[in-house]
C-alpha positions as MATLAB code, in Angstrom:
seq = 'XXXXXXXXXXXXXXXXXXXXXXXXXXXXXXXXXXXXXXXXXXXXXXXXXXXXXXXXXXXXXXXXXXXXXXXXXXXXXXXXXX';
ca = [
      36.310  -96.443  -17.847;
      36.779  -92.781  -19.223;
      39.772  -92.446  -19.558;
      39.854  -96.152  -22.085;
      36.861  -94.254  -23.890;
      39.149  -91.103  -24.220;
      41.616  -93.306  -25.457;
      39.584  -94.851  -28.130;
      38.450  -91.810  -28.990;
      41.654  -90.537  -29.697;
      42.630  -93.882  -31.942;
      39.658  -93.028  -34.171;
      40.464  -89.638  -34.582;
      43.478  -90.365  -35.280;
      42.482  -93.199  -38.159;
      39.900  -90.764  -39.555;
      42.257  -88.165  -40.265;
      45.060  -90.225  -41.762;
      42.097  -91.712  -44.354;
      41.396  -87.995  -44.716;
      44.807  -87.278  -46.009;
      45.011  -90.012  -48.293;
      41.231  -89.196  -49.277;
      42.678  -85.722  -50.194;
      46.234  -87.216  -52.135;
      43.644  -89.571  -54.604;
      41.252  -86.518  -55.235;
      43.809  -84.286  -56.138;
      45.703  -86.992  -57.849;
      42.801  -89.355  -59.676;
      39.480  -89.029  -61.049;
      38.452  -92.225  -58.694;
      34.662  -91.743  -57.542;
      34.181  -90.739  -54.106;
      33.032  -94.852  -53.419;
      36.306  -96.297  -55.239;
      38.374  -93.348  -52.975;
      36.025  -94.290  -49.860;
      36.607  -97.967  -50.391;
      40.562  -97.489  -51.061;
      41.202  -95.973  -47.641;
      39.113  -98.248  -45.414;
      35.651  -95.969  -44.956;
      32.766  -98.013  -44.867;
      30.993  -95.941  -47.644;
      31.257  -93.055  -49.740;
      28.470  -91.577  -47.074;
      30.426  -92.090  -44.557;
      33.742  -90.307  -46.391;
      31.657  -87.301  -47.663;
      30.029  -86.505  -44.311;
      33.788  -86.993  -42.138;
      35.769  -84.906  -44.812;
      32.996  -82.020  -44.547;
      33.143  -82.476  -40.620;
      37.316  -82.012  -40.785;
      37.961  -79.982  -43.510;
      35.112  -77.885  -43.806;
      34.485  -78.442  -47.316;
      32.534  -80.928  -49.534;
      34.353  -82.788  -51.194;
      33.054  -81.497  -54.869;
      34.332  -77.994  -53.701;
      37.617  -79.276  -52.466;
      38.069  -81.596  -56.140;
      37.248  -78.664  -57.955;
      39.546  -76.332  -56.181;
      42.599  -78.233  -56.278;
      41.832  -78.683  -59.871;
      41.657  -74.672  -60.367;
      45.007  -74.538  -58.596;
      46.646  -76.742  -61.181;
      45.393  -75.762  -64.037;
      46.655  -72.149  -62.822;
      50.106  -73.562  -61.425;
      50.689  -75.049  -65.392;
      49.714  -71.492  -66.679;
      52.208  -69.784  -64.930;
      54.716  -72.731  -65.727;
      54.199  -72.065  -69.346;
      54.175  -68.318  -69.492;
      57.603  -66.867  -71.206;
];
């Protein structure tokens, strides 16, 4: 029925975007690969990871590395500045 297929629907939204958030914690946190990160929150492949975290977040997942990255490294500047 519909409203069983709205339902799953809704489950597997709901799954992709709490492996998205946990994707996000180990590429700010770790220098994992994108198939050890893939792997560690239950996505079938590092494929299927890359292409669902562009689709949510609307950024590749390079960008979004390198960016948090950036952030840090300008966070400890302003921690160490007199």
């Amino acid at each position: 029925s519909t409203s069983r297929r709205q339902r799953q629907m809704c489950k597997e939204t709901a799954l992709t975007q709490y492996r998205i958030s946990y994707a996000k914690n180990y590429l700010l946190d770790t220098d994992y690969s994108v198939d050890e990160i893939a792997d560690a929150v239950g996505f079938s492949s590092a494929s299927t990871l890359s292409r669902l975290f562009k689709e949510t977040e609307g950024i590749n997942i390079s960008e979004y590395r390198y960016l948090c990255k950036q952030q840090k490294l300008l966070a400890q500047n302003l921690d160490a500045q007199p």
